[in-house]
Amino acid sequence: MSKGLAIMTSGGDSAGMNPAVKCCVEYARKQGYIPYLVYDGLRGLIDDHIVEATRELTSGILHRGGTVLRSSRSKRFFELQYRQQAYDNLQRRGIGQLIVIGGDGSFNALNQFYNDFQVPFAGIPATIDNDIPGTDYCLGVDTALNMIRQSVDSIRDTATSFSRAFVIEVMGRHCGYLAMVSALSSGAEVCIIPELPYDLDSIGARLIEEKKNGRTYVLAIVAEGTRMSEHFTRWLSDSMQMDARLTVLGHVQRGGSPTVHDRIMAYKFSVAAVDSLRSGNTNAIMTFRDGTFGSVPIETVTSSKYRIDSDLLKLCEPLSR
Ligand code: F6P
């Protein structure tokens, strides 16, 4: 077994990456590996931003949001000549295995790297979008949901004071998970996500009825991926005759100190990733499914589409009609 094991973060950062980096390094060292850190994600792999992990580099990082290893989305990694460069960088240091903390785009890139050079990797799912097939949970989701909850609670204060309608746009490139859970947990009146058809006529009829019964304000959570936020805000203003405002929460959702849940999940995913490599798995993605930790082959991630839990979708349905 090659003793060098490199740990990297890649793609959109998320809270929980830092505790995962720390745990991977410390646990890998205990298992006899020499842990290395790759800075700047795939770009750093190509440009040789790789150093041996020291105690100083991974101390005092547990509580920090984002990733101290920094991240990137590299187009160059799609070209064989740059992957060759990355491989040479690893070879020179005797690094024969990788742990990548990120999303499915990063896992695909590392899978291509494996096909070229047979460097096995383990993937730790980390993205606030929570859209990786095979796992119910990705690092950073709980922290993002809590950031959103805090923001929606604050917006409710001003919405009630001014009797206004607020559309709050929540992140999620293609997936409505954050919007759906936020709408349910903050008691929003409306939720629009890509996974559910919406019906403006029936939303309108419902809101008019509620206004008759004393409703003075409206909170609507809209997933970024629907591209409906501005249209829906105008519709509330024109059709509902409400003073309507749009708040796009944006990247604030990606930051912040990881919650206790994300810290503990980071530890468990990290131990699973190191153990997976030790037991000879190649290209496995760590998963948390129905309350149990496990892993799936990368093919499961590449060949399927993430589906939101159908019970949660059912709960959300009345908010889209
Ligand atoms: O990491 C996922 C995500 O935050 C998506 O929700 C969002 O659509 C995208 O990344 C934003 O990407 P960027 O940080 O490159 O603007």
Coordinates of C-alpha atoms and ligand atoms in Angstrom, one line a residue:
M1 CA 0.0 0.0 0.0
S2 CA 1.2 3.4 -0.9
K3 CA 1.6 5.5 2.3
G4 CA 0.9 8.9 0.8
L5 CA -2.7 10.0 1.0
A6 CA -3.8 13.4 -0.2
I7 CA -6.9 15.2 1.0
M8 CA -8.5 17.9 -1.0
T9 CA -11.7 20.0 -1.2
S10 CA -13.2 20.8 -4.6
G11 CA -16.2 22.6 -6.1
G12 CA -18.6 24.8 -4.1
D13 CA -17.4 25.1 -0.5
S14 CA -19.6 24.1 2.3
A15 CA -19.5 24.2 6.1
G16 CA -18.2 20.9 7.4
M17 CA -15.3 20.7 5.0
N18 CA -12.8 21.9 7.6
P19 CA -13.7 19.3 10.3
A20 CA -13.6 16.7 7.5
V21 CA -10.1 17.8 6.5
K22 CA -8.9 17.7 10.1
C23 CA -10.4 14.3 10.8
C24 CA -9.2 12.7 7.6
V25 CA -5.6 13.9 8.3
E26 CA -5.6 12.8 12.0
Y27 CA -7.4 9.4 11.4
A28 CA -5.3 8.6 8.3
R29 CA -2.1 9.3 10.3
K30 CA -3.2 6.9 13.0
Q31 CA -3.7 4.3 10.3
G32 CA -0.2 4.6 9.1
Y33 CA -0.7 6.9 6.2
I34 CA 1.4 10.0 5.5
P35 CA -1.3 12.6 4.9
Y36 CA -0.9 15.4 2.4
L37 CA -3.0 18.5 1.7
V38 CA -3.9 19.7 -1.7
Y39 CA -4.7 23.5 -1.8
D40 CA -7.0 25.1 -4.4
G41 CA -8.8 21.9 -5.4
L42 CA -8.3 20.5 -8.9
R43 CA -6.3 23.6 -9.9
G44 CA -3.9 22.9 -7.0
L45 CA -3.5 19.3 -8.0
I46 CA -2.4 20.5 -11.5
D47 CA -0.2 23.4 -10.2
D48 CA 1.4 21.4 -7.4
H49 CA -0.1 23.2 -4.4
I50 CA 0.5 20.1 -2.3
V51 CA 2.2 20.0 1.1
E52 CA 2.6 17.3 3.7
A53 CA 0.0 17.8 6.5
T54 CA 1.4 19.2 9.8
R55 CA -0.3 19.6 13.1
E56 CA -0.2 23.4 12.6
L57 CA -2.0 23.3 9.2
T58 CA -5.0 21.5 10.6
S59 CA -5.3 23.0 14.1
G60 CA -7.8 25.6 15.0
I61 CA -9.9 25.0 11.8
L62 CA -12.8 22.8 13.2
H63 CA -15.1 25.7 13.8
R64 CA -14.4 27.6 10.6
G65 CA -16.8 27.8 7.6
G66 CA -15.7 27.4 4.0
T67 CA -12.5 25.4 3.4
V68 CA -9.0 26.3 4.6
L69 CA -7.7 24.3 1.7
R70 CA -9.6 26.6 -0.6
S71 CA -11.4 25.3 -3.7
S72 CA -11.8 25.7 -7.5
R73 CA -13.7 24.5 -10.5
S74 CA -11.0 23.7 -13.0
K75 CA -11.6 23.4 -16.8
R76 CA -8.0 22.4 -17.4
F77 CA -8.5 19.2 -15.5
F78 CA -10.7 18.0 -18.4
E79 CA -7.5 17.9 -20.5
L80 CA -5.3 14.9 -20.4
Q81 CA -2.0 16.9 -20.4
Y82 CA -3.0 18.6 -17.1
R83 CA -4.2 15.4 -15.5
Q84 CA -0.8 14.0 -16.4
Q85 CA 0.8 17.0 -14.7
A86 CA -1.3 16.3 -11.6
Y87 CA -0.3 12.7 -11.6
D88 CA 3.4 13.5 -11.8
N89 CA 3.0 15.8 -8.8
L90 CA 1.5 13.0 -6.8
Q91 CA 4.0 10.4 -8.0
R92 CA 6.9 12.6 -7.0
R93 CA 5.7 12.5 -3.4
G94 CA 4.7 8.9 -3.2
I95 CA 1.0 9.8 -3.0
G96 CA -1.1 6.8 -4.2
Q97 CA -4.6 7.6 -2.9
L98 CA -6.9 10.6 -2.6
I99 CA -9.8 11.8 -0.5
V100 CA -11.9 14.4 -2.2
I101 CA -14.5 16.4 -0.2
G102 CA -17.0 17.9 -2.7
G103 CA -19.8 17.3 -5.1
D104 CA -20.5 15.0 -8.0
G105 CA -18.7 17.1 -10.5
S106 CA -15.5 16.7 -8.5
F107 CA -16.1 12.9 -8.1
N108 CA -16.5 12.6 -11.9
A109 CA -13.3 14.4 -12.4
L110 CA -11.4 12.1 -10.0
N111 CA -13.0 9.1 -11.7
Q112 CA -11.6 10.2 -15.0
F113 CA -8.2 10.6 -13.3
Y114 CA -8.6 7.0 -12.0
N115 CA -9.3 5.8 -15.5
D116 CA -6.2 7.5 -16.7
F117 CA -3.7 6.7 -13.9
Q118 CA -5.4 4.3 -11.5
V119 CA -5.1 6.5 -8.5
P120 CA -8.0 5.4 -6.2
F121 CA -10.0 7.9 -4.3
A122 CA -12.8 8.1 -1.7
G123 CA -15.4 10.8 -2.0
I124 CA -17.0 12.6 0.9
P125 CA -20.3 14.3 -0.2
A126 CA -20.2 18.0 0.6
T127 CA -22.5 20.5 -1.1
I128 CA -25.3 22.7 0.3
D129 CA -27.5 21.6 -2.6
N130 CA -27.8 18.1 -1.1
D131 CA -28.2 16.7 -4.6
I132 CA -25.7 13.7 -4.7
P133 CA -27.4 10.5 -5.7
G134 CA -27.0 7.6 -3.2
T135 CA -26.8 9.7 0.0
D136 CA -29.5 11.4 2.0
Y137 CA -27.0 13.9 3.4
C138 CA -24.2 16.1 2.2
L139 CA -21.9 18.1 4.4
G140 CA -22.9 21.7 4.8
V141 CA -26.7 21.3 4.4
D142 CA -27.6 21.6 8.1
T143 CA -25.5 24.8 8.5
A144 CA -27.0 26.3 5.3
L145 CA -30.5 25.5 6.5
N146 CA -29.8 27.2 9.8
M147 CA -28.5 30.3 8.0
I148 CA -31.6 30.4 5.9
R149 CA -33.9 29.8 8.9
Q150 CA -32.3 32.8 10.7
S151 CA -32.7 35.0 7.6
V152 CA -36.3 34.0 7.0
D153 CA -37.2 34.6 10.7
S154 CA -35.7 38.1 10.4
I155 CA -37.6 38.8 7.2
R156 CA -40.8 37.6 8.8
D157 CA -40.3 40.4 11.4
T158 CA -40.2 43.1 8.8
A159 CA -42.9 41.5 6.6
T160 CA -45.4 41.5 9.5
S161 CA -44.5 45.0 10.5
F162 CA -45.2 46.3 7.0
S163 CA -47.9 43.9 5.9
R164 CA -45.7 42.9 2.9
A165 CA -45.2 39.9 0.7
F166 CA -41.6 38.6 0.6
V167 CA -40.1 36.3 -1.9
I168 CA -36.9 34.7 -0.6
E169 CA -34.7 33.0 -3.2
V170 CA -32.8 30.1 -1.8
M171 CA -29.7 28.5 -3.4
G172 CA -29.8 25.2 -5.3
R173 CA -28.6 25.1 -8.8
H174 CA -30.9 22.3 -9.9
C175 CA -32.3 20.9 -6.7
G176 CA -35.1 22.4 -4.5
Y177 CA -34.1 20.6 -1.3
L178 CA -32.9 23.7 0.6
A179 CA -36.0 25.6 -0.4
M180 CA -38.4 22.8 0.4
V181 CA -37.0 22.2 3.9
S182 CA -36.7 25.9 4.6
A183 CA -40.3 26.5 3.6
L184 CA -41.6 23.7 5.8
S185 CA -39.4 24.6 8.8
S186 CA -40.2 28.3 8.6
G187 CA -43.9 28.1 8.0
A188 CA -43.8 29.8 4.6
E189 CA -47.1 30.2 2.7
V190 CA -45.6 29.4 -0.7
C191 CA -42.8 27.2 -1.9
I192 CA -41.7 26.9 -5.6
I193 CA -39.1 24.2 -6.4
P194 CA -38.1 22.5 -9.6
E195 CA -39.4 19.1 -8.4
L196 CA -43.0 20.2 -7.9
P197 CA -45.4 21.7 -10.5
Y198 CA -46.9 25.0 -9.3
D199 CA -50.2 26.6 -10.0
L200 CA -50.4 30.3 -9.7
D201 CA -54.2 30.4 -10.1
S202 CA -54.8 28.1 -7.1
I203 CA -52.0 29.8 -5.1
G204 CA -53.8 33.1 -5.8
A205 CA -57.2 31.8 -4.8
R206 CA -55.7 30.4 -1.5
L207 CA -53.9 33.6 -0.6
I208 CA -57.0 35.7 -1.3
E209 CA -59.0 33.5 1.0
E210 CA -56.4 33.7 3.7
K211 CA -56.3 37.5 3.3
K212 CA -60.0 37.6 3.8
N213 CA -59.5 35.6 7.0
G214 CA -57.0 38.1 8.3
R215 CA -53.6 37.3 6.7
T216 CA -51.6 40.5 6.4
Y217 CA -48.3 39.2 5.0
V218 CA -46.9 36.4 2.9
L219 CA -43.6 34.5 2.9
A220 CA -42.7 32.7 -0.3
I221 CA -39.6 30.5 -0.7
V222 CA -38.4 30.1 -4.2
A223 CA -35.6 27.8 -5.3
E224 CA -32.8 29.5 -7.4
G225 CA -33.1 26.6 -10.0
T226 CA -36.6 27.6 -11.0
R227 CA -35.6 31.1 -12.1
M228 CA -39.0 32.2 -11.0
S229 CA -38.1 34.6 -8.2
E230 CA -38.5 37.9 -10.1
H231 CA -41.6 36.8 -12.0
F232 CA -43.3 35.5 -8.8
T233 CA -42.5 38.8 -7.0
R234 CA -44.1 40.8 -9.8
W235 CA -47.1 38.4 -9.8
L236 CA -47.6 38.9 -6.1
S237 CA -47.5 42.7 -6.6
D238 CA -49.7 42.8 -9.7
S239 CA -52.2 40.0 -9.1
M240 CA -52.4 40.0 -5.3
Q241 CA -52.1 43.7 -5.0
M242 CA -49.5 43.3 -2.3
D243 CA -46.4 45.4 -1.6
A244 CA -43.9 42.7 -2.6
R245 CA -40.1 42.5 -2.1
L246 CA -37.5 40.0 -3.3
T247 CA -34.6 38.9 -1.1
V248 CA -31.9 36.8 -2.8
L249 CA -30.0 35.2 0.0
G250 CA -27.1 34.2 -2.2
H251 CA -23.7 33.2 -0.9
V252 CA -24.4 34.0 2.7
Q253 CA -26.0 30.5 2.7
R254 CA -22.6 28.9 2.0
G255 CA -20.8 30.5 4.9
G256 CA -20.8 30.3 8.7
S257 CA -19.4 28.1 11.3
P258 CA -20.4 24.4 10.9
T259 CA -23.3 23.3 13.1
V260 CA -22.8 20.5 15.6
H261 CA -24.5 18.2 13.2
D262 CA -22.2 19.0 10.3
R263 CA -19.1 18.6 12.5
I264 CA -20.2 15.2 13.7
M265 CA -21.2 14.1 10.2
A266 CA -17.8 15.3 8.9
Y267 CA -16.1 13.1 11.4
K268 CA -18.1 10.0 10.5
F269 CA -17.8 10.5 6.8
S270 CA -14.0 11.0 7.2
V271 CA -13.4 7.8 9.1
A272 CA -15.6 5.9 6.6
A273 CA -13.5 7.4 3.7
V274 CA -10.1 6.4 5.2
D275 CA -11.4 2.9 6.1
S276 CA -12.9 2.5 2.6
L277 CA -9.5 3.1 1.0
R278 CA -7.8 0.9 3.6
S279 CA -10.1 -2.0 2.7
G280 CA -9.2 -1.7 -0.9
N281 CA -12.3 0.1 -2.3
T282 CA -11.5 2.3 -5.3
N283 CA -13.7 5.2 -6.2
A284 CA -16.3 4.8 -3.6
I285 CA -18.5 7.7 -2.4
M286 CA -19.4 7.8 1.2
T287 CA -23.1 7.8 2.0
F288 CA -25.6 8.3 4.8
R289 CA -28.8 6.5 4.0
D290 CA -31.8 5.7 6.2
G291 CA -29.7 6.5 9.2
T292 CA -26.7 4.3 8.3
F293 CA -23.3 5.1 7.0
G294 CA -22.0 3.2 3.9
S295 CA -20.7 3.8 0.5
V296 CA -21.7 3.4 -3.2
P297 CA -19.5 2.9 -6.2
I298 CA -18.9 6.1 -8.2
E299 CA -21.1 4.6 -11.0
T300 CA -24.1 4.9 -8.8
V301 CA -23.5 8.7 -8.5
T302 CA -22.8 9.1 -12.2
S303 CA -25.6 7.0 -13.6
S304 CA -28.5 8.1 -11.4
K305 CA -30.3 11.3 -10.5
Y306 CA -30.8 12.6 -7.0
R307 CA -34.5 12.3 -5.9
I308 CA -35.9 14.3 -3.0
D309 CA -37.5 12.2 -0.3
S310 CA -41.1 11.7 -1.5
D311 CA -42.6 12.1 2.0
L312 CA -41.1 15.6 2.2
L313 CA -42.3 16.4 -1.2
K314 CA -45.8 15.5 -0.3
L315 CA -45.6 17.8 2.8
C316 CA -44.5 20.6 0.5
E317 CA -47.1 20.1 -2.2
P318 CA -49.9 22.2 -0.6
L319 CA -47.4 25.2 -0.7
S320 CA -47.1 25.0 -4.5
R321 CA -50.9 25.1 -5.1
Ligands
F6P1 O1 -22.4 24.8 -4.2 C1 -23.6 24.8 -4.8 C2 -24.0 26.2 -5.1 O2 -23.9 27.1 -4.0 C3 -25.3 26.3 -5.8 O3 -26.4 26.3 -4.9 C4 -25.3 27.5 -6.6 O4 -26.1 27.5 -7.7 C5 -23.8 27.5 -7.0 O5 -23.1 26.7 -6.1 C6 -23.2 28.9 -7.1 O6 -21.9 28.8 -7.6 P1 -20.8 29.9 -7.5 O7 -20.3 30.0 -6.1 O8 -19.8 29.5 -8.5 O9 -21.5 31.2 -7.8

